Tab-separated table of C-alpha atoms in Angstrom:
chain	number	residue	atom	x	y	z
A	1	UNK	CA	0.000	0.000	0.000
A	2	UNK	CA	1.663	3.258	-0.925
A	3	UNK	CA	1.397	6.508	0.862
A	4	UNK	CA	-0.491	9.354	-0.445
A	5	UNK	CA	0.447	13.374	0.461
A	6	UNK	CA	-2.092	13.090	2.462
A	7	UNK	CA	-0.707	10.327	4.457
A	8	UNK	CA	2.570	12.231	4.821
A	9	UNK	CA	1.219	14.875	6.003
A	10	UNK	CA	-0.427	13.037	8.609
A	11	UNK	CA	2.951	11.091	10.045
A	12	UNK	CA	4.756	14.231	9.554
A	13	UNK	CA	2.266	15.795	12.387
A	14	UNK	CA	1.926	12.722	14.002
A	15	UNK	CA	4.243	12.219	17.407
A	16	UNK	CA	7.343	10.217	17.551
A	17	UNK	CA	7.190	7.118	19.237
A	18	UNK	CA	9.424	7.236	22.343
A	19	UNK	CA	9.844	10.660	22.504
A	20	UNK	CA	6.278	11.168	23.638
A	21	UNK	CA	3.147	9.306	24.473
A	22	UNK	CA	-0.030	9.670	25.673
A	23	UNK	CA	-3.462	7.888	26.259
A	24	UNK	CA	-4.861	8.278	22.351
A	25	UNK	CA	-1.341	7.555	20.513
A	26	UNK	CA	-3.591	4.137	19.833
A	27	UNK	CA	-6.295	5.597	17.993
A	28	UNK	CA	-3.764	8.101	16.351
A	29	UNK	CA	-2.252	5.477	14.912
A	30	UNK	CA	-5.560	3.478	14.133
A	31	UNK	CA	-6.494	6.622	11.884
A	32	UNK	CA	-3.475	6.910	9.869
A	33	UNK	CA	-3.652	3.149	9.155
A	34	UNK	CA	-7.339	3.981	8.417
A	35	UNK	CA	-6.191	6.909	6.175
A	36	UNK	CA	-3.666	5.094	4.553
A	37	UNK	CA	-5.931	1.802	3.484
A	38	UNK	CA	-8.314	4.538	1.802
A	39	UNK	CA	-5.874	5.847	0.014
A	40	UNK	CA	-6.101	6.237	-4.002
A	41	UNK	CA	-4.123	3.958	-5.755
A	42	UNK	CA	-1.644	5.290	-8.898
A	43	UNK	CA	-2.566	4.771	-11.827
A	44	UNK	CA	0.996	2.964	-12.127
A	45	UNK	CA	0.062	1.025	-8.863
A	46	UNK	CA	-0.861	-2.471	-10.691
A	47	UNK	CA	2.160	-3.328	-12.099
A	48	UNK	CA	3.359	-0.220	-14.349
A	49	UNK	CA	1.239	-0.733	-17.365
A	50	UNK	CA	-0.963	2.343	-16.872
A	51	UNK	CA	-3.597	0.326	-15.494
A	52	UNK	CA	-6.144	2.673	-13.411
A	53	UNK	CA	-7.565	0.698	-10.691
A	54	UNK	CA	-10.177	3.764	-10.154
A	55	UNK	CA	-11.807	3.926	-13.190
A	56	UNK	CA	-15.614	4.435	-13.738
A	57	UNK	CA	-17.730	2.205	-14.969
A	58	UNK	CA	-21.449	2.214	-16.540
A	59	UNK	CA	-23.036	5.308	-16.893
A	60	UNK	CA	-21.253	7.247	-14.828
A	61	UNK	CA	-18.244	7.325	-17.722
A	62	UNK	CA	-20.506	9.837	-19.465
A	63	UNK	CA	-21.931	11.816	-16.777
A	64	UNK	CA	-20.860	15.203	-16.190
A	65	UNK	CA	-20.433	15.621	-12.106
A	66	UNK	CA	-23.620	18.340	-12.422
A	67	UNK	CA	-25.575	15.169	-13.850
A	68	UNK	CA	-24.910	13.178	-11.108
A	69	UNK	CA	-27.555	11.993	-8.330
A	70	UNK	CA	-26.369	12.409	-4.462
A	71	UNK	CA	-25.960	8.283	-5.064
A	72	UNK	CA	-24.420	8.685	-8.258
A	73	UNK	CA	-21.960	11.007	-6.710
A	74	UNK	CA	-21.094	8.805	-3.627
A	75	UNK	CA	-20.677	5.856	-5.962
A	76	UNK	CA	-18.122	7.942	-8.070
A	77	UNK	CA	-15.979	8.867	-4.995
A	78	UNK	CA	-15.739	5.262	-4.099
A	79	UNK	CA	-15.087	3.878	-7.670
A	80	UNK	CA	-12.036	6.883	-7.339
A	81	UNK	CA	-10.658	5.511	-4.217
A	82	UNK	CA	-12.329	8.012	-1.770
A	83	UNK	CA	-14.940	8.206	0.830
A	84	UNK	CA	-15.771	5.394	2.888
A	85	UNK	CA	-16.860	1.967	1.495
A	86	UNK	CA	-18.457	0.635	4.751
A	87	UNK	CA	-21.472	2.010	7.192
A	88	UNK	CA	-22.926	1.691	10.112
A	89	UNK	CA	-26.412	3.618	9.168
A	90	UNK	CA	-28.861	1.940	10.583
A	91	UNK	CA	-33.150	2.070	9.738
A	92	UNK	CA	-35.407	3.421	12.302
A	93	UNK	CA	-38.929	3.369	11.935
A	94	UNK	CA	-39.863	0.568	9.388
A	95	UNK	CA	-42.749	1.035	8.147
A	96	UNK	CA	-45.375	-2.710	8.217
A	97	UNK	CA	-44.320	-4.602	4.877
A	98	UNK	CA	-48.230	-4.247	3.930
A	99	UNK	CA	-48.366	-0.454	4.611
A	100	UNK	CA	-48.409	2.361	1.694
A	101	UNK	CA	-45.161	3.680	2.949
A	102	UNK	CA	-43.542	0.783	2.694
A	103	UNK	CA	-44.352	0.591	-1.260
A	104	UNK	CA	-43.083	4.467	-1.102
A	105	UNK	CA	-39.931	3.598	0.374
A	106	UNK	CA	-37.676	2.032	-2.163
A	107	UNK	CA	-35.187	0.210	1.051
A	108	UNK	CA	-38.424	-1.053	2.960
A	109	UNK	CA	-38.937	-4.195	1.574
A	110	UNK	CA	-35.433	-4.797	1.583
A	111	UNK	CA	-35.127	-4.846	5.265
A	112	UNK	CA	-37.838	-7.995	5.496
A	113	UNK	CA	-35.433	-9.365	3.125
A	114	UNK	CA	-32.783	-9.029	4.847
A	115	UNK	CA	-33.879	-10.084	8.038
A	116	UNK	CA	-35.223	-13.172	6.392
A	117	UNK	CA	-31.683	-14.041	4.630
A	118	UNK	CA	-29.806	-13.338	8.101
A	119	UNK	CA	-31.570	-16.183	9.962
A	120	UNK	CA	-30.873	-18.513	6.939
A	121	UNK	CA	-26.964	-17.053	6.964
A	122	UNK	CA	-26.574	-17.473	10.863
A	123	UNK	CA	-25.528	-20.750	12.102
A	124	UNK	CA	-26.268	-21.865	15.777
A	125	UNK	CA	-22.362	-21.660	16.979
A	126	UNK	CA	-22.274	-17.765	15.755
A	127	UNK	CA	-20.369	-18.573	12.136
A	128	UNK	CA	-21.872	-18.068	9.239
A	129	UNK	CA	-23.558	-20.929	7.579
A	130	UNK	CA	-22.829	-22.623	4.111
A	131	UNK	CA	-25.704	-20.320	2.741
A	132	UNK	CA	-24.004	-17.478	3.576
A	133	UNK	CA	-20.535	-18.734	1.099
A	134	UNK	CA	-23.104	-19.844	-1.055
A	135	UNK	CA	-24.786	-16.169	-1.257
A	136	UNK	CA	-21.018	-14.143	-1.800
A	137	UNK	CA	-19.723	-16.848	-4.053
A	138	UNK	CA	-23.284	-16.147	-5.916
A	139	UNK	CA	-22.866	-12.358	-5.668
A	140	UNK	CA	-19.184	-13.179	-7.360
A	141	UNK	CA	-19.986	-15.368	-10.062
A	142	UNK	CA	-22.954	-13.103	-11.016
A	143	UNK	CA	-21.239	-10.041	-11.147
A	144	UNK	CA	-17.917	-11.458	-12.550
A	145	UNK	CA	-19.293	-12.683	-16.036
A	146	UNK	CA	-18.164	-9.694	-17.528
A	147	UNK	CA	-15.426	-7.848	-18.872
A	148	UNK	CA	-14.309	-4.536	-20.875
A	149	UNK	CA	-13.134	-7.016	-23.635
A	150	UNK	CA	-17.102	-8.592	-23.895
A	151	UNK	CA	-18.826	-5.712	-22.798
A	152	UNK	CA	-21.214	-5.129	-25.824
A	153	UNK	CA	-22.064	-8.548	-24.863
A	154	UNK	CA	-23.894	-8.212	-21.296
A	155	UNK	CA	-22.886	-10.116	-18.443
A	156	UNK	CA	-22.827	-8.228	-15.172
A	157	UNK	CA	-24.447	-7.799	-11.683
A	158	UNK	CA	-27.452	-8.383	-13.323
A	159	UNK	CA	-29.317	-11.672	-12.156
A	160	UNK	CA	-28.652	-13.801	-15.149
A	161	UNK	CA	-26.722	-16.292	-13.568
A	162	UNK	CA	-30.588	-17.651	-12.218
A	163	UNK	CA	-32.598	-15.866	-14.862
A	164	UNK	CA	-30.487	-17.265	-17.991
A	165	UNK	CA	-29.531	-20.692	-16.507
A	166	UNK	CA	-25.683	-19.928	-16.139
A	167	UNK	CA	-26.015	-22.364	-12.807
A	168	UNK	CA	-25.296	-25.258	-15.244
A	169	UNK	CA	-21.881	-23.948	-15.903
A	170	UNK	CA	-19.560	-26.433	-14.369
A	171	UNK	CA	-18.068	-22.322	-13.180
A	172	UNK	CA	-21.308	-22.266	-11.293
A	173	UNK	CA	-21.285	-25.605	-9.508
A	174	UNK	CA	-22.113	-25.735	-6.219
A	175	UNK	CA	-24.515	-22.723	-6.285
A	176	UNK	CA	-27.836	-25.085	-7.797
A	177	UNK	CA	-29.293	-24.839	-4.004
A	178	UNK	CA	-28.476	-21.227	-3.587
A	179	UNK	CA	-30.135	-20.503	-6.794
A	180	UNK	CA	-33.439	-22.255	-5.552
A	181	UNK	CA	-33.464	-20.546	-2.308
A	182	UNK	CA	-33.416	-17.043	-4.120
A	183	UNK	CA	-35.801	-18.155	-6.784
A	184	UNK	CA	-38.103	-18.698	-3.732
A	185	UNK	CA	-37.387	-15.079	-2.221
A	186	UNK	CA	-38.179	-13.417	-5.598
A	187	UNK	CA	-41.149	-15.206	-6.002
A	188	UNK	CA	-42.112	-14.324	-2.847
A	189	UNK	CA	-41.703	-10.364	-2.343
A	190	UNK	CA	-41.772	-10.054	-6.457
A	191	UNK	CA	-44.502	-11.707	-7.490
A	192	UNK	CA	-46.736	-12.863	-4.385
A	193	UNK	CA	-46.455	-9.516	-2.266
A	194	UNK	CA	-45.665	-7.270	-5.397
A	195	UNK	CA	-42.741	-5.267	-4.950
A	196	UNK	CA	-42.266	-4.844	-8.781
A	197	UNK	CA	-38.454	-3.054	-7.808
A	198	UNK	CA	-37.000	-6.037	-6.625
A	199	UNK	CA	-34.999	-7.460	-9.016
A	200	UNK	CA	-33.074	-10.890	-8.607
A	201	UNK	CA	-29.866	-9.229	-10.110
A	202	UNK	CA	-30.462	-6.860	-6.595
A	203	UNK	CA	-31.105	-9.918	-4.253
A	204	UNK	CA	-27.963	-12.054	-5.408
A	205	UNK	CA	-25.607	-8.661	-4.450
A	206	UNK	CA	-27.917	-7.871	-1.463
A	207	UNK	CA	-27.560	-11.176	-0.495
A	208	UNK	CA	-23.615	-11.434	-0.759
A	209	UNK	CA	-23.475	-8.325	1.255
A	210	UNK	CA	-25.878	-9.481	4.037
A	211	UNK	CA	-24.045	-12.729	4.090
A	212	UNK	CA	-20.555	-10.793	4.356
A	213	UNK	CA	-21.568	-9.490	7.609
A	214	UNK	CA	-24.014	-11.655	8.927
A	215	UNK	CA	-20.158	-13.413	9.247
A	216	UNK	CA	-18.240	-12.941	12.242
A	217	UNK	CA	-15.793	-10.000	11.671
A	218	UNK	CA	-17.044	-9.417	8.478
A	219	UNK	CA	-17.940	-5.530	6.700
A	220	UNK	CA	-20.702	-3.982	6.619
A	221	UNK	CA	-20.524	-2.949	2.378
A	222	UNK	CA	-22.455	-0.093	1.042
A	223	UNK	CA	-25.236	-1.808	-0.650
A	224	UNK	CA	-27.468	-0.501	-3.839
A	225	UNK	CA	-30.780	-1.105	-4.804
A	226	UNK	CA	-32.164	-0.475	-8.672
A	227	UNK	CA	-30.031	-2.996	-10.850
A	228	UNK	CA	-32.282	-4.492	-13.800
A	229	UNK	CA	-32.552	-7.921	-14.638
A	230	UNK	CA	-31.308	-9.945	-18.061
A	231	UNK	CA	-32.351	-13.286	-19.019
A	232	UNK	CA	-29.525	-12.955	-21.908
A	233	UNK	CA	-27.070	-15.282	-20.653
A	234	UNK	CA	-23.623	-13.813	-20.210
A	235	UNK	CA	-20.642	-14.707	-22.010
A	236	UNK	CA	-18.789	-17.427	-20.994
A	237	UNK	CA	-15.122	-18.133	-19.873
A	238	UNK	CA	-14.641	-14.940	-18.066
A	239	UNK	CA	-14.468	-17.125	-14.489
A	240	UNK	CA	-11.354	-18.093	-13.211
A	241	UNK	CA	-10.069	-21.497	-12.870
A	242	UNK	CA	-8.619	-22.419	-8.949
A	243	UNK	CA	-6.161	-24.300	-11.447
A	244	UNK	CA	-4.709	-21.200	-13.383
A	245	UNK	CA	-1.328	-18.920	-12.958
A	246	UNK	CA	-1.198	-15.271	-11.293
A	247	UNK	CA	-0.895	-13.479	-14.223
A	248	UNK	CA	-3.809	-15.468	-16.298
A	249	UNK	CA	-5.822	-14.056	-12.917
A	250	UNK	CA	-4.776	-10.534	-12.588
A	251	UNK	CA	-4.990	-10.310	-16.482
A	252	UNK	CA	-8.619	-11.624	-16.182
A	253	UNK	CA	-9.546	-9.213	-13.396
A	254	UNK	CA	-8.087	-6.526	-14.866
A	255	UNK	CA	-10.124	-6.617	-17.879
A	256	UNK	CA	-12.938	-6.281	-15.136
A	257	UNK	CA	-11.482	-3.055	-13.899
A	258	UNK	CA	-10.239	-4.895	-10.602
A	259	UNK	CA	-6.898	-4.507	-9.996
A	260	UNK	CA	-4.076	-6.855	-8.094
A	261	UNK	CA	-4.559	-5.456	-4.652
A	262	UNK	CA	-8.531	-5.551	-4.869
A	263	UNK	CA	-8.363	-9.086	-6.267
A	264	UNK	CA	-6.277	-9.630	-3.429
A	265	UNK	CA	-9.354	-8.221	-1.055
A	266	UNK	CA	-11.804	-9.943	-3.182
A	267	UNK	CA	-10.162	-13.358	-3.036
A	268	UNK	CA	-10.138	-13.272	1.373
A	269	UNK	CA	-13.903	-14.220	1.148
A	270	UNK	CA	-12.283	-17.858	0.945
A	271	UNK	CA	-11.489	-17.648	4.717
A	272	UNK	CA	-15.698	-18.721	5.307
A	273	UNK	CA	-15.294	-21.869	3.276
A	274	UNK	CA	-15.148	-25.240	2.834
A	275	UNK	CA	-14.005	-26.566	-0.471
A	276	UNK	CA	-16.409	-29.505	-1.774
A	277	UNK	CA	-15.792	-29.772	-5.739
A	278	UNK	CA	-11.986	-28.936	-6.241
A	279	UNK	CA	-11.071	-32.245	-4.195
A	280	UNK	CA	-13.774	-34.468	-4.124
A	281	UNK	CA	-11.489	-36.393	-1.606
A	282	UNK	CA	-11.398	-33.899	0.332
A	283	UNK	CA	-14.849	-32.364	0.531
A	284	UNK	CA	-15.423	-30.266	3.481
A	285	UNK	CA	-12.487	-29.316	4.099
A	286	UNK	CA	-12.078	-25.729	4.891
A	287	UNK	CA	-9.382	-23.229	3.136
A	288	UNK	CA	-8.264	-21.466	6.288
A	289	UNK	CA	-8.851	-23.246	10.166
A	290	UNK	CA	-11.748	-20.778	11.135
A	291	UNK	CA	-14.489	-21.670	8.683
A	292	UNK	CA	-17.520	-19.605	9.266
A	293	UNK	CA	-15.651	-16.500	10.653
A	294	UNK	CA	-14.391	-14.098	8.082
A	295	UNK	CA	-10.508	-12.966	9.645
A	296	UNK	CA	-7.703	-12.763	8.063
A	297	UNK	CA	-6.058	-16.048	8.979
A	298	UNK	CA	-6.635	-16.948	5.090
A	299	UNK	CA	-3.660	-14.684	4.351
A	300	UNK	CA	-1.292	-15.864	6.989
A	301	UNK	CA	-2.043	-19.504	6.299
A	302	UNK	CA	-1.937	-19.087	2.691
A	303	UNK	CA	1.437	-17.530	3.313
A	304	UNK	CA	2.309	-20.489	5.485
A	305	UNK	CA	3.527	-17.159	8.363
A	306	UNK	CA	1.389	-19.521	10.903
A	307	UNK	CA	1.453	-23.343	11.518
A	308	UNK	CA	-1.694	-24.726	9.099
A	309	UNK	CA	-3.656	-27.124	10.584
A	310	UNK	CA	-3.370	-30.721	7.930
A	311	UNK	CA	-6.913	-30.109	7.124
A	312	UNK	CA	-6.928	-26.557	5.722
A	313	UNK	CA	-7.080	-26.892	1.663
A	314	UNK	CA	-5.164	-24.161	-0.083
A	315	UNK	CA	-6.372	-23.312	-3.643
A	316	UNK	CA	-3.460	-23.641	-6.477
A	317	UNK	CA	-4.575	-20.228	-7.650
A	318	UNK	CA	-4.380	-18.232	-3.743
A	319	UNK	CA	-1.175	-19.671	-2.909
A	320	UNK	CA	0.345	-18.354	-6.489
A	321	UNK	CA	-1.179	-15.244	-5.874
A	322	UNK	CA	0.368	-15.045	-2.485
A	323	UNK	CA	3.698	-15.553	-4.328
A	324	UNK	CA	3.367	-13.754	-7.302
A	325	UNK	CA	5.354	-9.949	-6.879
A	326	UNK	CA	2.019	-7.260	-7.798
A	327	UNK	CA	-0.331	-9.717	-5.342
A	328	UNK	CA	1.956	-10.748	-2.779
A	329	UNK	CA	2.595	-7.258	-0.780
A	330	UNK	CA	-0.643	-6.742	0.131
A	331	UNK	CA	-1.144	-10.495	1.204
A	332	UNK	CA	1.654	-9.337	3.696
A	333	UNK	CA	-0.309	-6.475	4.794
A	334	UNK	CA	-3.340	-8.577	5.559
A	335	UNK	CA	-1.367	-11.138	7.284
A	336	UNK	CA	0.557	-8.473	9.482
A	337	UNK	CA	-0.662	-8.769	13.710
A	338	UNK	CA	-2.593	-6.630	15.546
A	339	UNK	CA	-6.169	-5.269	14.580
A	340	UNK	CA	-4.849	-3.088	12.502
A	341	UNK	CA	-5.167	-5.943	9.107
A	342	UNK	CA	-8.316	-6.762	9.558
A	343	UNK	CA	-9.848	-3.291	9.558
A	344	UNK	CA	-7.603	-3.171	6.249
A	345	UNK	CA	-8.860	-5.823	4.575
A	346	UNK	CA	-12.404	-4.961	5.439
A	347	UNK	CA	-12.427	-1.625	4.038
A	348	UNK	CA	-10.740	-2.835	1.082
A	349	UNK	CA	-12.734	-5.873	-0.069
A	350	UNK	CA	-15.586	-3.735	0.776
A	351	UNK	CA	-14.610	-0.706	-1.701
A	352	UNK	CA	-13.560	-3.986	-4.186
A	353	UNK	CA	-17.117	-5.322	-3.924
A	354	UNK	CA	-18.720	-2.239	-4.444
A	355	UNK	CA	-16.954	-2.177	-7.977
A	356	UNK	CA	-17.547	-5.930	-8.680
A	357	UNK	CA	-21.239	-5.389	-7.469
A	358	UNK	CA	-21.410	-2.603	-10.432
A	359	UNK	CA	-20.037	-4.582	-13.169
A	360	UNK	CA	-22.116	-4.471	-15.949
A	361	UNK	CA	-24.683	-2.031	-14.354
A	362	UNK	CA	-25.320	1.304	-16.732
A	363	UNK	CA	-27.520	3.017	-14.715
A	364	UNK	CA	-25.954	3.524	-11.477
A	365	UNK	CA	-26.822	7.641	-11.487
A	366	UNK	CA	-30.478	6.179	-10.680
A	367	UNK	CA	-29.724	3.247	-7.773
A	368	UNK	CA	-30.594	3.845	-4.632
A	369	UNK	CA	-28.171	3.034	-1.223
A	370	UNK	CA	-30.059	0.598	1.326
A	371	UNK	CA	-26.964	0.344	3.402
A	372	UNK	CA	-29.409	0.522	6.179
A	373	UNK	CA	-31.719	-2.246	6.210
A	374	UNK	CA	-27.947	-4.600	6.724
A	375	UNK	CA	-26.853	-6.342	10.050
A	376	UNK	CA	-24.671	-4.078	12.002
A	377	UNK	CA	-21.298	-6.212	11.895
A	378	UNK	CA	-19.868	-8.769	14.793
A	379	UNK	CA	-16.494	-7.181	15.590
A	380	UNK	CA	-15.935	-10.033	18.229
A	381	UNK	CA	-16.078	-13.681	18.119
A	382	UNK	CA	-14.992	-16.292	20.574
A	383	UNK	CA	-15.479	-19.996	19.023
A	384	UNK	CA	-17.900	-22.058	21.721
A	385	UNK	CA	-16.584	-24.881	20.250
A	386	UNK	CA	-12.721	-24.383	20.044
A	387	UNK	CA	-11.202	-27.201	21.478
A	388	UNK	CA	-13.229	-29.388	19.406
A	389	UNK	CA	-13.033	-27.225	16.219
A	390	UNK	CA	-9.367	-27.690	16.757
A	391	UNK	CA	-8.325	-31.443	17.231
A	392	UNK	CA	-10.698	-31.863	14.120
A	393	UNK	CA	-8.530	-29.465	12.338
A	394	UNK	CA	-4.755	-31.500	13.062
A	395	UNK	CA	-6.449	-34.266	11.741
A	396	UNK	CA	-6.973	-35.463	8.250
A	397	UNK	CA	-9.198	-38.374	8.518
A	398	UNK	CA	-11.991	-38.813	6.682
A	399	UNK	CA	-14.225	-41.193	9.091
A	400	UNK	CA	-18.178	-40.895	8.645
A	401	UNK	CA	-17.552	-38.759	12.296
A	402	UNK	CA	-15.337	-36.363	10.732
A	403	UNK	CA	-17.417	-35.959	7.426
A	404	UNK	CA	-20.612	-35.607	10.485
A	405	UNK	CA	-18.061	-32.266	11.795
A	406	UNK	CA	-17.479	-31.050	8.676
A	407	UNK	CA	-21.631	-31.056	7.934
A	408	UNK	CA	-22.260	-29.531	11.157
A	409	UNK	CA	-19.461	-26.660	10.579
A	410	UNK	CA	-20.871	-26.155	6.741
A	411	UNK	CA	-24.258	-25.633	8.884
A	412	UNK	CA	-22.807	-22.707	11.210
A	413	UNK	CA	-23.970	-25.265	14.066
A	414	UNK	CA	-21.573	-25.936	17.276
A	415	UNK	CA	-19.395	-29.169	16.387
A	416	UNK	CA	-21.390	-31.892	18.756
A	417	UNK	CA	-18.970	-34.943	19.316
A	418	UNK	CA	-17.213	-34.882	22.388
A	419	UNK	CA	-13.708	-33.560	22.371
A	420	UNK	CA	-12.830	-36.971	23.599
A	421	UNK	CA	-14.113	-39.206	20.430
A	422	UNK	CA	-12.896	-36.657	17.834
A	423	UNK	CA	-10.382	-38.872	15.999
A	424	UNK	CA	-7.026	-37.559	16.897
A	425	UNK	CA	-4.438	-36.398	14.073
């Protein structure tokens, strides 16, 4: 991460350590970190070949700044590498889901929906549950069929991936269920209750964002209502394959506008999961050892900076990202110690998911922010279950107990079998 004026300015003022110190040198420090993760990037930034990580996308390319909507505006700023891409606005007064005012507010309905995805996203031990990595990897895979390359051919946040039958892509396996469950939502507040404005291409990056902090430690994105819906499929082989190089991936996410460090940000979602189709041997195991909490252990494991548990399955693609030279700086920075990481990673996926979430999207001047109707985040998380959680992570055995673990994990429920008859590594 590289230092703006701004930042300079800011350490230049700021007091030595040693020669003085006083009660608030902590949150001192806190803010220049903060300052410095929201930093713009150079256009240089991404390896030297005048790729702009902060450049516009959809309508807001044409749009003169007087043009632009108080939305439009905010969206700009963050696309630029300013303002903040996280908030902790919260609704008062929601109005009854069958009440005029709640067809008159554009974020009412959303809130049912949210509350309604948050108790499916919530597992009994606290993590999130496999519905929750369902509903980001959806929000992902959505969004990220699309490129600058394809553009004139659709793709996009823009619900396809259900409405065009995309879920048969082998890309897309693993998301069939999720795609049911949302089916059922839309059908629900869309057609049977008749809130014409909500759109599936909303509810899959809705959904990614409620899931992101319904997760322990997780952001709290700004989240945009208004997208419109395609049943045009999107083009095809613009997913990435766990399988390919570094710079296949940053190539590919650069033709999405998302540059090394965000891809970097992006990729951290993997600390929730549990792979089940890369390995079939393998299924359930999870790709950091605190599945269901979203920290930045994924980066220090990845990294191999801590001890990895046997169990943990690293992806061929994040562990040659964490080695490759424009990718592997800023896995350092998220695997630093100290609180300090996490709040950087958070802002930064969240600013990174605000630009995926937008992919494809040409009329962002007219969305509407419903950062509200989100959970507030969990900024503290203490695993009931540790010691259990823990001997099942040395070990790599694959009894019908263990696979019974790994279910109840997937589930966000508290592991069940005794410490005692966990089999031992």
């Amino acid at each position: 991460m590289k230092f703006s004026p701004l930042i300079v300015a800011v350490l230049a003022a700021a007091p030595i350590p040693g020669a003085t110190a006083h009660p608030g040198m902590g949150d001192t420090m806190r803010e220049i970190e903060r300052l410095a993760a929201r930093a713009p990037k150079s256009d240089h930034s991404d390896g030297g070949d005048g790729f702009n990580s902060n450049q516009l996308l959809g309508d807001l390319r044409t749009l003169s700044d007087r043009s632009l909507t108080r939305v439009g505006s905010d969206i700009k700023k963050l696309l630029e590498g300013r303002g903040n891409p996280e908030s902790r606005e919260r609704y008062f007064g929601v109005p009854a889901m069958n009440s005029p005012r709640c067809k008159q507010d554009t974020c009412c309905i959303w809130k049912y929906i949210s509350d309604e995805l948050q108790v499916l996203f919530q597992g009994d031990s606290g993590r999130c549950s496999k519905w929750a990595r369902y509903a980001v990897r959806m929000g992902f895979h959505d969004a990220g069929s699309w490129s600058l390359a394809t553009e004139s051919q659709g793709g996009g946040a823009d619900g396809s991936i259900i409405l065009a039958g995309e879920l048969t892509r082998g890309e897309n396996n693993g998301l069939q269920e999720m795609g049911v469950v949302y089916q059922q939502v839309y059908d629900k507040y869309h057609t049977d209750l008749g809130f014409d404005a909500v759109t599936m291409a909303d509810l899959i990056q809705m959904g990614s964002n409620i899931a992101a902090v319904v997760c322990p430690l997780g952001p709290r994105v700004r989240s945009y209502v208004g997208r419109k819906d395609s049943s045009e499929e999107a083009p095809e082989g613009l997913m990435p394959d766990v399988r390919w190089d570094a710079e296949t991936l940053i190539n590919l996410f650069k033709d999405k506008t998302i540059g090394p460090e965000d891809l970097v940000a992006l990729i951290g979602a993997h600390t929730t999961s549990q792979q089940n189709h890369v390995d079939g041997n393998r299924a359930g195991d999870p790709q950091d050892s605190t599945p269901g909490v979203w920290d930045v252990l994924f980066y220090k494991e990845t990294l191999g900076k801590v001890r990895t548990p046997d169990r943990v399955f690293v992806l061929p693609s994040d562990l040659a990202l964490a080695q490759h030279p424009l990718t592997k700086p800023e896995f350092e920075e998220f695997a630093g110690n100290g609180g300090g990481p996490q709040r950087h990673w958070n802002e930064d996926y969240a600013r990174a998911y605000i630009r995926l979430s937008l992919l494809g999207v040409n009329n962002i001047n007219d969305l509407t922010e419903c950062t509200k109707v989100l959970p507030q985040p969990i900024e503290y998380f203490r695993h009931r279950d540790g010691g259990r959680l823990n001997k099942w992570l040395q070990s790599d055995d694959k009894s019908r107990k263990s696979k019974q673990i790994s279910k109840e994990i997937e589930n966000g429920d508290e592991i069940t079998t005794p410490e005692n008859q966990i089999p031992s590594p």
